[in-house]
Tab-separated table of C-alpha atoms and ligand atoms in Angstrom:
chain	number	residue	atom	x	y	z
A	21	MET	CA	194.383	43.704	213.311
A	22	PHE	CA	193.331	41.103	215.417
A	23	TYR	CA	195.659	39.904	218.406
A	24	GLN	CA	194.149	35.940	217.279
A	25	LYS	CA	192.111	36.285	214.229
A	26	ASP	CA	191.176	32.778	214.180
A	27	ILE	CA	189.471	32.845	217.609
A	28	GLU	CA	188.227	36.394	217.256
A	29	THR	CA	186.344	35.187	214.074
A	30	LEU	CA	185.287	32.082	214.708
A	31	PRO	CA	181.835	31.310	213.153
A	32	LEU	CA	179.335	31.040	215.712
A	33	GLU	CA	178.413	27.363	215.448
A	34	HIS	CA	182.310	26.786	215.546
A	35	LEU	CA	182.311	28.917	218.400
A	36	ARG	CA	179.652	27.163	220.218
A	37	LYS	CA	181.063	23.808	219.856
A	38	LEU	CA	184.154	25.120	221.319
A	39	GLN	CA	182.146	26.358	224.463
A	40	ASN	CA	180.086	22.865	224.972
A	41	GLU	CA	183.619	21.073	225.027
A	42	ARG	CA	184.874	23.444	227.613
A	43	LEU	CA	181.735	23.215	229.511
A	44	GLN	CA	181.835	19.261	229.280
A	45	HIS	CA	185.534	19.675	230.934
A	46	LEU	CA	184.935	22.475	233.187
A	47	LEU	CA	182.103	20.502	234.725
A	48	GLN	CA	184.154	17.505	235.425
A	49	HIS	CA	186.602	19.347	237.108
A	50	VAL	CA	184.569	21.591	239.467
A	51	TYR	CA	182.398	18.175	240.510
A	52	HIS	CA	185.746	16.322	241.405
A	53	ASN	CA	187.700	19.082	242.741
A	54	VAL	CA	185.447	21.908	244.524
A	55	PRO	CA	182.843	20.286	247.089
A	56	PHE	CA	180.870	23.204	247.145
A	57	TYR	CA	179.905	22.851	243.425
A	58	LYS	CA	179.453	18.984	243.806
A	59	GLN	CA	177.002	19.568	246.627
A	60	GLN	CA	175.011	22.341	244.435
A	61	MET	CA	174.719	19.515	241.713
A	62	ASN	CA	173.854	16.817	243.888
A	63	GLU	CA	171.362	18.822	245.673
A	64	LYS	CA	169.810	19.379	242.252
A	65	GLY	CA	170.014	15.724	241.298
A	66	LEU	CA	172.416	16.764	238.319
A	67	LYS	CA	175.468	15.185	237.327
A	68	PRO	CA	177.934	17.139	234.987
A	69	SER	CA	176.880	14.798	232.114
A	70	ASP	CA	173.091	16.120	232.239
A	71	ILE	CA	174.502	19.472	231.198
A	72	GLN	CA	175.076	19.011	227.541
A	73	GLY	CA	175.533	22.298	226.451
A	74	VAL	CA	175.257	25.736	227.041
A	75	GLN	CA	171.606	25.848	226.612
A	76	ASP	CA	171.412	23.677	229.509
A	77	LEU	CA	173.094	26.064	231.955
A	78	HIS	CA	170.230	27.194	233.261
A	79	LYS	CA	169.724	23.778	235.221
A	80	LEU	CA	172.565	25.052	237.244
A	81	PRO	CA	172.129	27.652	240.417
A	82	PHE	CA	173.988	30.780	240.529
A	83	THR	CA	177.149	31.316	242.294
A	84	HIS	CA	176.745	34.650	244.255
A	85	LYS	CA	179.409	36.698	245.704
A	86	SER	CA	178.194	35.674	249.257
A	87	ASP	CA	179.547	31.918	248.388
A	88	LEU	CA	183.064	33.273	247.913
A	89	ARG	CA	182.614	34.784	251.211
A	90	ASP	CA	181.284	31.645	252.786
A	91	HIS	CA	184.349	29.781	251.365
A	92	TYR	CA	187.056	32.467	252.271
A	93	PRO	CA	189.805	32.750	251.561
A	94	PHE	CA	190.714	29.493	249.561
A	95	ASP	CA	187.860	26.908	249.907
A	96	LEU	CA	186.992	27.733	246.280
A	97	PHE	CA	190.364	26.856	244.591
A	98	ALA	CA	190.298	23.690	242.634
A	99	VAL	CA	193.348	22.795	242.069
A	100	PRO	CA	196.588	21.977	244.924
A	101	GLN	CA	197.497	25.107	246.762
A	102	GLN	CA	201.485	24.840	244.943
A	103	GLU	CA	199.513	25.261	241.783
A	104	VAL	CA	198.138	28.725	242.649
A	105	LEU	CA	200.742	31.423	241.635
A	106	ARG	CA	198.889	34.323	242.169
A	107	ILE	CA	196.199	35.588	244.658
A	108	HIS	CA	194.244	38.869	243.758
A	109	ALA	CA	191.434	40.753	245.861
A	110	SER	CA	188.648	42.998	245.920
A	111	SER	CA	186.467	44.534	248.506
A	112	GLY	CA	183.806	42.080	250.067
A	113	THR	CA	180.396	43.309	251.359
A	114	THR	CA	182.043	42.744	254.795
A	115	GLY	CA	185.128	43.959	254.978
A	116	LYS	CA	186.479	40.735	254.155
A	117	PRO	CA	187.980	40.519	250.525
A	118	THR	CA	186.599	38.942	247.726
A	119	VAL	CA	189.849	36.256	247.005
A	120	VAL	CA	190.584	34.863	243.665
A	121	GLY	CA	193.500	32.924	242.620
A	122	TYR	CA	195.013	31.865	239.259
A	123	SER	CA	197.314	28.762	238.280
A	124	GLN	CA	199.852	29.171	235.295
A	125	LYS	CA	197.270	28.561	232.455
A	126	ASP	CA	194.862	30.951	234.161
A	127	LEU	CA	197.523	33.514	233.842
A	128	ASP	CA	198.342	32.816	230.538
A	129	ILE	CA	194.591	33.350	229.544
A	130	PHE	CA	194.292	36.710	231.672
A	131	ASP	CA	197.704	37.625	229.394
A	132	GLU	CA	195.816	36.662	225.794
A	133	VAL	CA	192.226	38.039	226.821
A	134	VAL	CA	193.964	41.333	227.792
A	135	ALA	CA	196.428	41.295	224.840
A	136	ARG	CA	193.151	40.725	222.326
A	137	SER	CA	191.346	43.430	224.239
A	138	LEU	CA	194.412	46.220	223.863
A	139	VAL	CA	194.755	45.566	220.081
A	140	CYS	CA	190.950	45.881	219.797
A	141	ALA	CA	191.464	49.112	221.388
A	142	GLY	CA	193.580	50.403	218.907
A	143	ALA	CA	196.895	49.124	220.693
A	144	ARG	CA	199.931	47.921	218.667
A	145	PRO	CA	203.161	45.692	219.730
A	146	GLY	CA	205.924	48.744	219.751
A	147	MET	CA	203.948	51.476	221.494
A	148	LYS	CA	204.040	52.431	224.878
A	149	LEU	CA	201.238	52.156	227.375
A	150	HIS	CA	200.777	53.879	230.415
A	151	ASN	CA	199.439	51.746	233.058
A	152	ALA	CA	197.597	54.170	235.544
A	153	TYR	CA	195.651	51.404	237.042
A	154	GLY	CA	196.730	50.537	240.685
A	155	TYR	CA	198.878	47.761	241.212
A	156	GLY	CA	198.408	45.542	243.946
A	157	LEU	CA	195.484	43.098	245.430
A	158	PHE	CA	193.147	44.857	242.396
A	159	THR	CA	193.412	42.994	239.303
A	160	GLY	CA	193.639	46.319	237.064
A	161	GLY	CA	197.644	47.103	237.590
A	162	LEU	CA	199.089	43.806	236.770
A	163	GLY	CA	196.408	42.295	234.745
A	164	MET	CA	196.899	45.083	231.843
A	165	HIS	CA	200.735	44.924	232.610
A	166	GLY	CA	200.917	41.359	231.542
A	167	GLY	CA	198.424	41.802	228.603
A	168	ALA	CA	200.896	44.384	227.377
A	169	THR	CA	204.026	42.712	227.578
A	170	LYS	CA	202.453	39.451	225.763
A	171	LEU	CA	201.526	42.131	223.327
A	172	GLY	CA	204.954	43.235	222.965
A	173	MET	CA	204.311	47.079	224.372
A	174	ALA	CA	206.926	48.702	226.502
A	175	VAL	CA	204.887	48.953	230.038
A	176	ILE	CA	205.447	52.339	231.943
A	177	PRO	CA	204.090	50.949	235.551
A	178	VAL	CA	202.836	54.277	236.706
A	179	SER	CA	200.317	52.896	239.100
A	180	GLY	CA	197.241	54.958	240.399
A	181	GLY	CA	197.671	58.576	242.022
A	182	MET	CA	200.517	61.186	242.017
A	183	THR	CA	199.481	63.566	239.145
A	184	ASP	CA	202.317	65.557	238.797
A	185	ARG	CA	204.581	62.636	238.171
A	186	GLN	CA	201.736	61.067	235.417
A	187	LEU	CA	202.210	63.928	233.652
A	188	LEU	CA	205.719	64.380	233.751
A	189	ILE	CA	205.704	60.727	232.612
A	190	LEU	CA	202.969	61.653	229.484
A	191	GLN	CA	204.919	64.367	228.514
A	192	ASP	CA	208.774	62.909	228.445
A	193	PHE	CA	208.402	58.978	227.932
A	194	GLN	CA	205.620	59.549	225.201
A	195	PRO	CA	203.427	56.780	225.718
A	196	GLU	CA	200.941	56.465	222.601
A	197	VAL	CA	198.357	54.316	224.868
A	198	ILE	CA	196.804	55.185	228.596
A	199	CYS	CA	195.032	52.553	230.500
A	200	CYS	CA	193.186	53.953	233.847
A	201	THR	CA	189.490	54.603	235.117
A	202	PRO	CA	187.586	56.833	233.165
A	203	SER	CA	187.186	59.373	235.959
A	204	TYR	CA	190.958	59.729	236.571
A	205	ALA	CA	191.065	60.131	232.411
A	206	GLN	CA	188.974	63.127	233.622
A	207	THR	CA	191.553	64.308	236.131
A	208	LEU	CA	194.294	64.001	233.747
A	209	ALA	CA	192.723	65.998	231.104
A	210	GLU	CA	191.508	68.945	233.280
A	211	GLU	CA	195.109	68.966	234.786
A	212	CYS	CA	196.659	69.534	231.122
A	213	LYS	CA	194.162	72.461	230.382
A	214	LYS	CA	194.765	74.026	233.726
A	215	ARG	CA	198.542	73.805	233.549
A	216	GLY	CA	198.804	74.627	229.699
A	217	ILE	CA	200.317	71.476	228.664
A	218	ALA	CA	200.010	71.373	224.764
A	219	LEU	CA	198.092	68.318	223.489
A	220	ASP	CA	200.505	68.773	220.511
A	221	ASP	CA	203.385	67.479	222.598
A	222	LEU	CA	201.613	64.347	223.808
A	223	ALA	CA	202.120	61.159	221.817
A	224	LEU	CA	198.772	59.487	223.345
A	225	GLN	CA	196.521	57.652	220.825
A	226	TYR	CA	194.318	55.815	222.468
A	227	ALA	CA	192.635	55.688	226.069
A	228	VAL	CA	191.373	51.977	227.749
A	229	LEU	CA	188.971	52.971	230.253
A	230	GLY	CA	187.212	50.800	232.807
A	231	ALA	CA	186.778	49.543	236.339
A	232	GLU	CA	183.602	51.724	236.800
A	233	PRO	CA	180.682	53.168	235.194
A	234	TRP	CA	180.729	56.108	232.394
A	235	THR	CA	178.901	57.671	229.972
A	236	GLU	CA	179.133	58.998	226.070
A	237	THR	CA	179.765	62.698	228.001
A	238	ILE	CA	182.720	61.255	230.050
A	239	ARG	CA	183.923	59.674	226.286
A	240	THR	CA	183.558	63.212	224.723
A	241	GLN	CA	185.145	64.891	227.176
A	242	VAL	CA	187.994	62.660	227.554
A	243	GLU	CA	188.659	62.146	224.043
A	244	ALA	CA	189.125	66.200	223.282
A	245	GLY	CA	190.745	66.895	226.733
A	246	LEU	CA	193.392	64.287	225.753
A	247	GLN	CA	193.169	63.935	222.104
A	248	VAL	CA	192.690	60.357	222.088
A	249	ASN	CA	190.534	57.519	220.946
A	250	ALA	CA	188.763	56.351	224.319
A	251	THR	CA	187.322	52.694	224.501
A	252	ASN	CA	185.741	50.616	227.307
A	253	ILE	CA	187.462	47.813	228.696
A	254	TYR	CA	185.222	45.724	231.557
A	255	GLY	CA	186.080	42.656	233.777
A	256	LEU	CA	185.875	41.616	237.357
A	257	SER	CA	188.100	39.678	239.585
A	258	GLU	CA	186.058	36.853	240.223
A	259	ILE	CA	186.045	36.272	236.534
A	260	ILE	CA	189.495	37.196	235.576
A	261	GLY	CA	190.012	40.842	235.824
A	262	PRO	CA	190.193	43.439	233.096
A	263	GLY	CA	189.691	41.825	229.509
A	264	VAL	CA	186.722	40.102	230.144
A	265	SER	CA	185.123	42.212	227.225
A	266	GLN	CA	186.408	45.247	224.906
A	267	GLU	CA	184.776	47.644	222.962
A	268	ASP	CA	186.860	48.189	219.161
A	269	TYR	CA	188.145	51.609	218.476
A	270	GLU	CA	186.147	51.719	215.119
A	271	GLU	CA	183.217	50.661	216.584
A	272	LYS	CA	182.570	53.103	219.409
A	273	GLY	CA	179.219	52.894	220.932
A	274	SER	CA	178.153	49.504	219.525
A	275	GLY	CA	178.855	47.431	223.013
A	276	SER	CA	182.293	45.349	224.058
A	277	TYR	CA	182.866	42.251	222.740
A	278	ILE	CA	183.006	39.681	225.619
A	279	TRP	CA	185.618	37.096	224.946
A	280	GLU	CA	183.082	33.790	225.020
A	281	ASP	CA	185.652	31.128	224.034
A	282	HIS	CA	186.599	31.922	227.803
A	283	PHE	CA	183.987	33.613	229.502
A	284	TYR	CA	180.143	32.496	228.479
A	285	PRO	CA	177.352	35.331	229.170
A	286	GLU	CA	173.935	35.023	230.161
A	287	VAL	CA	171.627	38.269	230.984
A	288	VAL	CA	168.592	37.123	233.646
A	289	ASP	CA	165.739	38.713	235.114
A	290	PRO	CA	167.350	40.449	238.284
A	291	LYS	CA	164.209	38.986	240.263
A	292	SER	CA	163.152	35.628	238.916
A	293	GLY	CA	166.474	34.568	237.480
A	294	GLU	CA	165.206	33.501	234.473
A	295	PRO	CA	167.504	33.801	231.126
A	296	LEU	CA	166.500	36.936	229.048
A	297	PRO	CA	166.517	37.030	225.145
A	298	TYR	CA	169.273	38.864	223.552
A	299	GLY	CA	168.961	42.600	223.723
A	300	GLN	CA	166.876	42.859	227.061
A	301	GLU	CA	168.340	44.038	229.984
A	302	GLY	CA	168.895	42.191	233.084
A	303	VAL	CA	172.053	41.002	235.224
A	304	LEU	CA	175.045	39.458	233.806
A	305	VAL	CA	176.111	36.283	234.726
A	306	PHE	CA	179.234	34.579	233.551
A	307	THR	CA	180.430	30.657	233.477
A	308	THR	CA	184.650	30.585	233.250
A	309	LEU	CA	184.563	27.872	230.632
A	310	THR	CA	188.803	27.700	230.565
A	311	LYS	CA	189.661	28.886	234.321
A	312	GLU	CA	191.715	26.109	236.168
A	313	ALA	CA	192.278	27.585	239.511
A	314	MET	CA	189.184	29.312	240.818
A	315	PRO	CA	186.607	28.387	238.241
A	316	LEU	CA	183.244	29.540	238.643
A	317	LEU	CA	179.827	28.544	237.379
A	318	ARG	CA	176.911	31.229	236.598
A	319	TYR	CA	178.726	33.846	238.785
A	320	TRP	CA	175.620	36.200	239.294
A	321	THR	CA	177.963	39.567	238.679
A	322	ASN	CA	175.095	42.041	239.902
A	323	ASP	CA	176.073	44.211	236.932
A	324	ILE	CA	172.675	45.214	234.670
A	325	CYS	CA	173.568	45.588	231.014
A	326	SER	CA	172.258	43.635	228.120
A	327	ILE	CA	173.953	41.414	225.597
A	328	GLN	CA	173.698	40.986	221.592
A	329	TYR	CA	175.362	39.981	218.362
A	330	ASP	CA	176.365	42.537	216.055
A	331	SER	CA	176.601	40.637	212.494
A	332	GLY	CA	178.148	43.319	210.930
A	333	ALA	CA	181.096	43.582	213.171
A	334	LYS	CA	184.727	42.544	212.767
A	335	ARG	CA	184.385	39.936	215.230
A	336	THR	CA	181.800	36.977	215.772
A	337	HIS	CA	181.869	37.102	219.603
A	338	ILE	CA	178.729	38.552	221.228
A	339	LYS	CA	178.925	42.077	222.417
A	340	MET	CA	177.667	43.897	225.786
A	341	SER	CA	176.229	47.204	226.480
A	342	GLN	CA	177.876	49.395	228.898
A	343	ILE	CA	176.834	48.648	232.358
A	344	LYS	CA	173.741	50.465	233.446
A	345	GLY	CA	173.945	50.283	237.373
A	346	ARG	CA	174.472	47.537	239.711
A	347	ALA	CA	171.503	45.388	240.997
A	348	ASP	CA	172.881	45.638	244.408
A	349	ASP	CA	173.998	48.802	246.540
A	350	MET	CA	177.625	48.364	245.506
A	351	LEU	CA	179.288	51.815	244.830
A	352	ILE	CA	182.486	52.162	242.491
A	353	ILE	CA	184.292	55.163	244.205
A	354	ARG	CA	187.167	56.648	241.995
A	355	GLY	CA	187.533	52.777	240.867
A	356	VAL	CA	187.170	51.429	244.196
A	357	ASN	CA	184.410	49.152	245.301
A	358	LEU	CA	182.583	50.030	248.282
A	359	PHE	CA	179.796	48.731	250.064
A	360	PRO	CA	177.896	50.483	252.715
A	361	SER	CA	178.106	47.830	254.894
A	362	GLN	CA	181.886	48.604	255.050
A	363	VAL	CA	181.145	52.196	256.925
A	364	GLU	CA	178.732	50.131	259.076
A	365	VAL	CA	180.916	48.210	260.884
A	366	LEU	CA	182.979	50.927	261.820
A	367	ILE	CA	180.465	52.416	263.745
A	368	PRO	CA	179.972	50.410	266.954
A	369	PRO	CA	182.999	51.494	268.508
A	370	PHE	CA	181.648	55.090	268.412
A	371	LYS	CA	179.421	55.009	271.151
A	372	GLU	CA	177.894	58.508	270.154
A	373	LEU	CA	177.013	57.286	266.823
A	374	GLN	CA	173.703	55.681	265.962
A	375	PRO	CA	173.759	53.090	262.949
A	376	ASN	CA	171.516	55.399	261.504
A	377	TYR	CA	173.693	56.769	258.509
A	378	GLN	CA	173.269	57.256	254.452
A	379	LEU	CA	176.204	57.748	251.714
A	380	ARG	CA	175.990	60.589	249.182
A	381	VAL	CA	178.004	60.527	246.353
A	382	ARG	CA	178.303	63.275	244.329
A	383	LYS	CA	180.727	64.599	241.294
A	384	GLN	CA	182.997	67.227	242.434
A	385	GLY	CA	184.507	68.063	238.873
A	386	SER	CA	185.072	64.724	237.728
A	387	MET	CA	186.258	63.197	241.139
A	388	ASP	CA	183.503	61.277	242.982
A	389	GLN	CA	182.719	62.832	246.479
A	390	VAL	CA	181.449	60.441	249.167
A	391	GLN	CA	179.433	62.274	251.998
A	392	VAL	CA	178.503	60.091	255.131
A	393	LEU	CA	175.325	61.364	256.892
A	394	ILE	CA	175.174	59.666	260.457
A	395	GLU	CA	173.094	60.573	263.612
A	396	HIS	CA	174.491	61.177	266.881
A	397	ASP	CA	172.805	60.383	270.301
A	398	GLY	CA	171.809	63.899	270.748
A	399	ARG	CA	173.858	64.289	273.863
A	400	LEU	CA	176.946	66.415	272.245
A	401	GLU	CA	177.820	69.566	272.306
A	402	GLU	CA	178.656	71.011	268.979
A	403	ALA	CA	182.717	71.115	269.674
A	404	GLN	CA	182.068	67.528	270.797
A	405	GLN	CA	180.067	66.767	267.528
A	406	ALA	CA	183.327	68.160	265.399
A	407	GLY	CA	186.046	66.007	267.002
A	408	LEU	CA	183.744	63.087	266.623
A	409	ALA	CA	183.051	63.425	262.956
A	410	ALA	CA	186.877	64.065	262.932
A	411	ALA	CA	187.471	60.413	264.114
A	412	PHE	CA	185.068	58.810	262.492
A	413	ARG	CA	186.501	60.212	259.181
A	414	GLN	CA	189.655	59.283	260.126
A	415	LYS	CA	188.852	55.559	260.763
A	416	ILE	CA	186.870	55.617	257.303
A	417	LYS	CA	190.563	56.304	255.638
A	418	GLU	CA	192.201	54.156	257.827
A	419	ASN	CA	190.295	51.032	257.115
A	420	ILE	CA	188.615	51.883	253.531
A	421	GLY	CA	190.965	53.679	252.194
A	422	LEU	CA	188.974	56.551	250.990
A	423	SER	CA	188.510	60.067	252.083
A	424	MET	CA	184.849	60.980	252.966
A	425	ASP	CA	183.164	63.723	254.571
A	426	VAL	CA	181.173	62.946	257.527
A	427	VAL	CA	178.241	65.163	258.602
A	428	LEU	CA	176.701	64.587	261.910
A	429	LYS	CA	172.762	64.720	262.118
A	430	ALA	CA	170.514	65.086	265.177
A	431	PRO	CA	168.638	61.953	266.054
A	432	GLY	CA	166.058	61.154	263.245
A	433	GLU	CA	167.218	63.825	260.887
A	434	VAL	CA	169.196	61.308	258.164
A	435	PRO	CA	166.437	62.022	255.424
A	436	ARG	CA	163.824	58.658	255.121
A	437	SER	CA	162.141	58.047	252.100
A	438	ALA	CA	158.132	58.369	252.452
A	439	GLY	CA	157.611	54.860	253.802
A	440	GLY	CA	160.003	55.478	256.387
A	441	LYS	CA	162.969	53.830	255.190
A	442	LEU	CA	166.401	54.855	255.116
A	443	SER	CA	168.139	54.142	252.366
A	444	ARG	CA	172.098	53.782	252.693
A	445	VAL	CA	172.969	55.037	249.369
A	446	VAL	CA	171.919	58.145	247.404
A	447	ASP	CA	173.537	58.104	244.119
A	448	GLU	CA	173.791	61.730	242.888
A	449	ARG	CA	176.467	61.182	239.984
B	519	DLL	O1	187.590	46.581	238.340
B	519	DLL	C1	188.474	44.958	236.743
B	519	DLL	C2	188.776	46.069	236.015
B	519	DLL	C3	190.410	46.263	235.894
B	519	DLL	C4	188.180	46.196	234.856
B	519	DLL	C5	190.645	47.623	235.007
B	519	DLL	C6	188.493	46.978	234.033
B	519	DLL	C7	189.800	47.563	234.084
B	519	DLL	P1	186.971	44.684	240.203
B	519	DLL	O2	187.663	45.499	241.418
B	519	DLL	O3	186.749	43.253	240.604
B	519	DLL	O4	187.771	44.260	238.924
B	519	DLL	O5	185.555	45.343	240.255
B	519	DLL	C8	184.764	44.735	238.993
B	519	DLL	O6	184.034	46.681	238.717
B	519	DLL	O7	181.611	43.994	238.460
B	519	DLL	C9	181.491	46.162	237.604
B	519	DLL	O8	180.584	46.617	238.607
B	519	DLL	C10	183.023	47.433	237.494
B	519	DLL	N1	183.194	47.601	236.245
B	519	DLL	C11	184.293	47.270	235.754
B	519	DLL	N2	184.760	47.493	234.654
B	519	DLL	C12	183.869	48.236	234.358
B	519	DLL	C13	183.040	49.045	233.337
B	519	DLL	C14	187.826	45.388	238.179
B	519	DLL	N3	184.168	49.041	231.675
B	519	DLL	C15	182.978	45.507	239.075
B	519	DLL	N4	181.918	49.693	233.183
B	519	DLL	C16	182.253	44.706	238.227
B	519	DLL	C17	181.357	49.588	234.070
B	519	DLL	C18	182.580	48.573	235.124
B	519	DLL	N5	181.655	49.229	235.053
């Protein structure tokens, strides 16, 4: 089954034509309504008409997360404030969130791509969706909610956490579909096993997992542990939220369809920025072809993957591989984006702490655990150290919303690499 068969199976030459028409309109829109883009094009001596089609996109500069930060909160919006009907935000590099806005048309597109994704994942109208993505500024909860409603599913807006309640609902409400992060799906599977919940008593058939990187090993564990067919959903707030791409439940392992009538993808070399051929790994870059309130040209996602057409597949849209990592240091901890700099900005008020620190990430069971190794000034008694560590831990929890272990080290004892460089992140997952 398809949600929009015509568009999902559009022959490639028609898809290109549609993309090129939409691109023309988009370029006019941003040139006239977003001073940042007008300036960027002027600096390159470009007018919208110089970009004839997607093949010319490489002439344009990239948009980076820092551009969103520099225009915080609303200066990249391309429509009057009264046309912005929703605002979401995700963690930014400096503690200030990355802000995105949606017009009515954008919200309709958001619903449409999520509905498409859900059908692609195996969900059908009439089924119930257990939505365990967080509701709030994060796009996961509300994004999946809107698309599922549009598809004709009954949404159970459980949101994240409170595992006891999640298990009760899974048993009593009998949802056929669950969406959550892959690590939370693992937790639910482990808890079902621990508590002796019989999987045959659940109605679950499909799991739509994303918001953080995951692997085939995790897929195997979740599929066995919850008796579901688990597929990947990918997205990012800047582009729309969940539903930028989705894996088909009958084509697992072959990549996730990028809904390229709305989001035009490129993969570029992380260092030179040069576009790479299909199949080669690099940084994923998106141009939003239809967004109104906050359209983005060549947005540098920092996510590493490859893209490729799959001629034998159900749909004509290009597929992306699983995300292999990030081109920078951003960590995703239990689905929450975390930059080392968010921890760093909390250090200065603690006079006895040095700004020499390292975040170590490990898996404890299926959960991500972060340890902060940080140097003190060498003048503290052991008892004082414990108090200081606890205070810093509390500060992190209050400001970032994540629990981390804080381990104080004597000066010079946070490990340095051979070159003496202190790497801020050691990801052992
Ligand atoms: O995580 C949107 C989302 C919600 C996607 C629910 C899927 C499900 P942000 O909070 O802006 O948006 O984080 C975006 O998360 O650039 C990737 O690094 C990572 N990410 C998202 N989905 C996947 C995935 C949402 N399926 C950032 N695999 C992105 C790997 C993912 N990484």
